[in-house]
Coordinates of C-alpha atoms in Angstrom, one line a residue:
Chain A
X26 CA -45.2 32.7 -22.4
X27 CA -46.0 29.8 -20.0
X28 CA -43.7 27.5 -22.0
X29 CA -40.7 29.9 -21.7
X30 CA -41.4 30.3 -18.0
X31 CA -41.3 26.5 -17.6
X32 CA -38.1 26.3 -19.7
X33 CA -36.4 28.9 -17.5
X34 CA -37.5 27.0 -14.4
X35 CA -36.2 23.7 -15.9
X36 CA -32.8 25.3 -16.7
X37 CA -32.6 26.8 -13.3
X38 CA -33.4 23.5 -11.7
X39 CA -30.7 21.8 -13.8
X40 CA -28.2 24.4 -12.7
X41 CA -29.1 24.0 -9.1
X42 CA -28.8 20.2 -9.4
X43 CA -25.5 20.5 -11.2
X44 CA -24.3 22.9 -8.5
X45 CA -25.2 20.5 -5.7
X46 CA -23.5 17.6 -7.5
X47 CA -20.3 19.6 -8.0
X48 CA -20.2 21.3 -4.6
X49 CA -21.5 18.7 -2.2
X50 CA -18.5 16.6 -1.1
X51 CA -18.1 12.9 -1.4
X52 CA -16.9 11.2 1.8
X53 CA -14.9 8.1 1.9
X54 CA -14.3 6.5 5.2
X55 CA -11.9 3.7 5.8
X56 CA -11.5 1.7 9.0
X57 CA -9.3 -1.4 8.6
X58 CA -7.6 -3.2 11.5
X59 CA -5.7 -6.3 12.3
X60 CA -5.7 -7.5 15.8
X61 CA -3.9 -10.8 16.4
X62 CA -5.0 -13.2 13.6
X63 CA -8.2 -11.3 12.9
X64 CA -8.8 -8.8 10.2
X65 CA -11.9 -6.5 10.3
X66 CA -13.1 -3.1 9.1
X67 CA -15.3 -1.2 6.9
X68 CA -15.2 1.0 3.8
X69 CA -18.0 3.5 3.2
X70 CA -18.6 6.0 0.4
X71 CA -21.2 8.6 1.2
X72 CA -22.6 11.7 -0.5
X73 CA -24.9 14.2 1.3
X74 CA -25.1 11.8 4.2
X75 CA -26.4 9.0 1.9
X76 CA -24.3 5.9 1.9
X77 CA -23.6 5.1 -1.8
X78 CA -21.5 2.0 -1.1
X79 CA -20.6 0.2 2.1
X80 CA -18.4 -2.8 2.5
X81 CA -18.0 -4.5 5.9
X82 CA -15.1 -6.8 6.5
X83 CA -16.3 -9.2 9.1
X84 CA -13.7 -10.4 11.6
X85 CA -11.9 -13.3 10.1
X86 CA -8.3 -14.6 10.1
X87 CA -5.8 -13.1 7.7
X88 CA -5.3 -16.6 6.2
X89 CA -9.0 -16.9 5.3
X90 CA -8.9 -13.4 3.8
X91 CA -5.9 -14.3 1.6
X92 CA -7.6 -17.6 0.5
X93 CA -10.8 -15.7 -0.5
X94 CA -8.7 -13.1 -2.4
X95 CA -6.8 -15.9 -4.2
X96 CA -10.0 -17.7 -5.1
X97 CA -11.4 -14.5 -6.6
X98 CA -8.2 -14.0 -8.6
X99 CA -8.3 -17.6 -9.8
X100 CA -12.0 -17.1 -10.9
X101 CA -11.1 -14.0 -12.8
X102 CA -8.2 -15.8 -14.5
X103 CA -10.5 -18.6 -15.5
X104 CA -13.0 -16.1 -17.0
X105 CA -10.2 -14.3 -18.9
X106 CA -9.0 -17.7 -20.3
X107 CA -12.6 -18.5 -21.4
X108 CA -13.0 -15.0 -23.0
X109 CA -9.7 -15.5 -24.9
X110 CA -10.9 -18.8 -26.2
X111 CA -14.2 -17.3 -27.5
X112 CA -12.4 -14.3 -29.0
X113 CA -9.9 -16.6 -30.6
X114 CA -12.7 -18.6 -32.2
X115 CA -14.3 -15.4 -33.4
X116 CA -11.0 -14.3 -35.0
X117 CA -10.6 -17.7 -36.6
X118 CA -14.1 -17.5 -38.2
X119 CA -13.3 -14.0 -39.4
X120 CA -10.1 -15.2 -41.0
X121 CA -12.1 -18.1 -42.7
X122 CA -14.6 -15.5 -44.0
X123 CA -11.7 -13.4 -45.3
X124 CA -10.3 -16.3 -47.1
X125 CA -13.7 -16.8 -48.7
X126 CA -13.5 -13.2 -49.8
X127 CA -16.3 -11.9 -47.7
X128 CA -16.1 -8.2 -46.8
X129 CA -17.8 -8.7 -43.4
X130 CA -15.0 -10.9 -42.2
X131 CA -12.4 -8.2 -43.2
X132 CA -14.3 -5.6 -41.2
X133 CA -14.4 -7.8 -38.1
X134 CA -10.7 -8.6 -38.2
X135 CA -9.9 -4.9 -38.7
X136 CA -11.9 -3.9 -35.6
X137 CA -10.3 -6.5 -33.5
X138 CA -6.8 -5.4 -34.6
X139 CA -7.6 -1.6 -34.1
X140 CA -5.4 -0.4 -31.1
X141 CA -4.4 3.2 -30.7
X142 CA -1.2 3.9 -28.9
X143 CA -0.1 7.6 -28.5
X144 CA 3.4 8.4 -29.7
X145 CA 6.2 9.0 -27.2
X146 CA 6.7 12.6 -28.3
X147 CA 3.1 13.5 -27.7
X148 CA 3.3 11.8 -24.3
X149 CA 6.4 13.8 -23.4
X150 CA 4.8 17.1 -24.7
X151 CA 1.7 16.4 -22.6
X152 CA 3.6 15.4 -19.4
X153 CA 3.9 18.9 -17.8
X154 CA 0.2 19.8 -18.3
X155 CA -0.7 16.2 -17.1
X156 CA 1.3 16.7 -14.0
X157 CA -0.5 20.0 -13.3
X158 CA -3.8 18.3 -13.8
X159 CA -2.8 15.5 -11.4
X160 CA -1.7 18.1 -8.8
X161 CA -5.1 19.9 -9.2
X162 CA -6.9 16.6 -8.7
X163 CA -4.8 15.9 -5.6
X164 CA -5.7 19.3 -4.2
X165 CA -9.4 18.5 -4.5
X166 CA -8.8 15.6 -2.0
X167 CA -8.9 16.6 1.7
X168 CA -8.0 14.3 4.5
X169 CA -10.4 15.1 7.3
X170 CA -9.1 12.5 9.6
X171 CA -6.2 10.0 9.1
X172 CA -4.4 7.8 11.5
X173 CA -2.3 4.8 11.0
X174 CA -1.0 2.6 13.8
X175 CA 1.3 -0.2 12.9
X176 CA 3.1 -2.7 15.1
X177 CA 5.3 -5.1 13.2
X178 CA 8.2 -7.5 13.8
X179 CA 10.4 -9.7 11.6
X180 CA 12.3 -12.8 12.5
X181 CA 15.5 -10.7 12.8
X182 CA 15.5 -7.7 15.2
X183 CA 18.1 -5.9 13.1
X184 CA 15.9 -6.2 10.0
X185 CA 12.9 -5.0 12.0
X186 CA 14.8 -1.8 13.0
X187 CA 16.0 -1.2 9.4
X188 CA 12.5 -1.6 7.9
X189 CA 11.0 0.6 10.6
X190 CA 13.5 3.3 9.5
X191 CA 12.3 3.1 5.9
X192 CA 8.7 3.2 7.2
X193 CA 9.4 6.3 9.2
X194 CA 10.9 7.9 6.2
X195 CA 7.7 7.3 4.3
X196 CA 5.6 8.4 7.3
X197 CA 7.5 11.7 7.4
X198 CA 6.4 12.3 3.8
X199 CA 2.8 11.7 4.8
X200 CA 3.3 13.8 7.9
X201 CA 2.9 16.9 5.7
X202 CA -0.8 15.8 5.2
X203 CA -1.2 16.1 9.0
X204 CA -1.7 12.3 9.3
X205 CA -1.2 10.7 12.7
X206 CA 1.1 7.8 12.0
X207 CA 2.5 5.6 14.6
X208 CA 5.0 2.8 13.8
X209 CA 6.1 0.5 16.6
X210 CA 8.7 -2.1 16.0
X211 CA 8.4 -5.4 17.7
X212 CA 11.7 -7.1 18.3
X213 CA 10.6 -10.3 19.9
X214 CA 9.5 -12.3 16.9
X215 CA 7.2 -12.0 13.9
X216 CA 4.2 -9.9 14.3
X217 CA 1.9 -7.7 12.3
X218 CA -0.9 -5.7 13.9
X219 CA -2.3 -2.3 13.1
X220 CA -5.2 -0.1 12.3
X221 CA -5.9 2.4 9.5
X222 CA -8.6 5.0 9.9
X223 CA -9.1 7.6 7.2
X224 CA -11.8 10.0 6.3
X225 CA -11.3 11.5 2.9
X226 CA -13.5 14.3 1.4
X227 CA -13.5 15.3 -2.2
X228 CA -15.6 17.7 -4.3
X229 CA -16.3 17.1 -7.9
X230 CA -15.9 20.8 -8.8
X231 CA -12.1 20.7 -8.8
X232 CA -11.7 17.6 -11.0
X233 CA -14.3 18.9 -13.5
X234 CA -12.6 22.3 -13.5
X235 CA -9.2 20.5 -14.0
X236 CA -10.5 18.4 -16.9
X237 CA -12.0 21.5 -18.6
X238 CA -8.7 23.3 -18.1
X239 CA -6.8 20.3 -19.5
X240 CA -9.0 20.2 -22.6
X241 CA -8.0 23.8 -23.3
X242 CA -4.3 22.7 -23.6
X243 CA -3.3 21.8 -27.1
X244 CA -0.9 19.0 -26.1
X245 CA -3.6 17.2 -24.1
X246 CA -6.0 17.5 -27.0
X247 CA -3.5 16.0 -29.4
X248 CA -2.8 13.2 -26.9
X249 CA -6.5 12.4 -26.6
X250 CA -7.0 12.5 -30.3
X251 CA -4.1 10.0 -30.8
X252 CA -5.5 7.8 -28.1
X253 CA -9.0 7.8 -29.6
X254 CA -7.6 7.2 -33.1
X255 CA -8.8 10.4 -34.6
X256 CA -5.4 11.2 -36.0
Chain B
X27 CA 0.2 23.6 34.1
X28 CA 1.3 21.5 31.2
X29 CA 2.9 18.1 31.8
X30 CA 6.5 17.6 30.7
X31 CA 7.1 14.3 29.1
X32 CA 10.6 13.0 29.4
X33 CA 11.7 10.5 26.8
X34 CA 12.1 6.9 28.0
X35 CA 14.9 4.6 27.0
X36 CA 14.0 0.9 26.5
X37 CA 17.0 -1.4 26.1
X38 CA 16.9 -5.0 25.1
X39 CA 19.6 -7.5 24.3
X40 CA 18.3 -9.9 21.6
X41 CA 19.5 -12.8 19.5
X42 CA 19.4 -12.1 15.8
X43 CA 18.7 -14.4 12.9
X44 CA 21.2 -17.2 12.4
X45 CA 23.7 -16.8 9.6
X46 CA 24.9 -20.0 8.0
X47 CA 28.3 -20.3 6.3
X48 CA 29.0 -23.8 5.3
X49 CA 29.1 -26.0 8.4
X50 CA 29.4 -22.9 10.6
X51 CA 26.4 -21.2 12.2
X52 CA 26.6 -17.7 13.7
X53 CA 24.2 -16.3 16.1
X54 CA 24.6 -12.5 16.5
X55 CA 23.7 -10.8 19.8
X56 CA 22.6 -7.2 19.5
X57 CA 21.6 -4.5 21.9
X58 CA 18.6 -2.5 20.7
X59 CA 17.9 0.8 22.5
X60 CA 14.6 2.5 21.7
X61 CA 14.0 6.1 22.7
X62 CA 10.3 6.8 23.2
X63 CA 8.8 10.3 23.4
X64 CA 5.4 11.4 24.5
X65 CA 2.5 9.2 23.5
X66 CA 4.8 6.2 23.4
X67 CA 6.0 7.3 20.0
X68 CA 9.4 5.9 18.9
X69 CA 11.9 8.6 18.3
X70 CA 15.2 6.8 17.8
X71 CA 16.5 3.2 17.6
X72 CA 20.1 2.3 18.1
X73 CA 21.3 -1.2 17.2
X74 CA 24.7 -2.2 18.5
X75 CA 26.2 -5.6 17.7
X76 CA 27.7 -7.0 20.9
X77 CA 28.9 -10.5 20.3
X78 CA 28.5 -13.6 18.2
X79 CA 28.1 -17.2 19.1
X80 CA 29.8 -19.4 16.5
X81 CA 28.8 -23.1 16.3
X82 CA 31.0 -25.4 14.3
X83 CA 31.0 -29.2 14.0
X84 CA 34.2 -29.3 16.1
X85 CA 32.9 -27.0 18.9
X86 CA 31.4 -23.6 19.7
X87 CA 32.9 -20.4 20.9
X88 CA 32.0 -16.7 21.4
X89 CA 33.4 -13.6 19.8
X90 CA 33.0 -10.2 21.3
X91 CA 32.9 -7.2 19.0
X92 CA 34.5 -5.0 21.7
X93 CA 37.7 -6.9 21.0
X94 CA 37.9 -8.5 24.4
X95 CA 38.0 -12.3 24.9
X96 CA 34.6 -13.8 25.6
X97 CA 33.6 -17.1 27.1
X98 CA 30.5 -19.1 26.3
X99 CA 29.2 -18.4 29.8
X100 CA 29.6 -14.7 29.3
X101 CA 27.6 -14.7 26.0
X102 CA 24.9 -16.9 27.7
X103 CA 24.7 -14.2 30.5
X104 CA 24.1 -11.6 27.8
X105 CA 21.5 -13.6 25.9
X106 CA 19.7 -16.5 27.6
X107 CA 17.9 -17.9 24.5
X108 CA 21.3 -19.0 23.2
X109 CA 21.3 -21.7 25.9
X110 CA 18.6 -23.5 23.9
X111 CA 20.6 -23.1 20.7
X112 CA 23.6 -24.7 22.3
X113 CA 21.6 -27.5 23.7
X114 CA 20.1 -28.3 20.3
X115 CA 23.6 -28.1 18.7
X116 CA 24.9 -30.5 21.4
X117 CA 22.1 -33.0 20.7
X118 CA 22.7 -32.8 17.0
X119 CA 26.4 -33.7 17.6
X120 CA 25.5 -36.6 19.8
X121 CA 23.2 -38.0 17.1

């Protein structure tokens, strides 16, 4: 009797926790600005008022920022090259084992070559339900506050005017999300200054609901099976 | 009572980026008019090419897009930064 009572309590607790996880919104706040040569800002992901991740961009020049990004990219490339070298060695040893007639080597080479690409027809079939899922996911995102202020100038004033026209075209599309966008062209030389402030709120309920709804669609299930190599 | 914001027109005459065609260099002069609404938001931009300063190894001259004859002095009155351009070109010829 006591055990069943505890079990019911445990299940109820799980349901409450799941409910909180699905209903409590995640908040992402962005604040990035460039004033003169300095770039500064912050990115914060919070849930129930608790900061899950916070990145502060300390004021530094755009050149320094670009150099640090390039250094990171170069580091990643070096790591990728090293990994390729090690995997290449592994494949070579596996091939040697295969030549020796060892079954282990065969299995290894098979696992390395195993890649599953879905067929084009199944991708086309799954496109309409996928679009619907994406739309459902987009609906779960709510812009609480968004403002973008940009002041830019190119070496040619005519080019500046043309580019600002293109940017206004894009801004009008974002205007439907009630974003406060201000684009100011600067005709007296090259310049780039601006500020981006956004507060985005998203609940997990809608994406989870969208995924469950998607899994009920036959085309999506077929696509997933093909991607996982179950077909 | 609500304030009524009237749009402001900001007009500038600017020298564009040089265009090189062989030995010839062309400097376009454009008039840019910006119409600003409330909150200093840009509403419209109008770009109108006015004239062009053409610098050749043999000499320099101005061309008006209105179809009227134009002197170097007239184009310099329109866009003062062209004075530096002409001075640089003059020095280059002397060298």
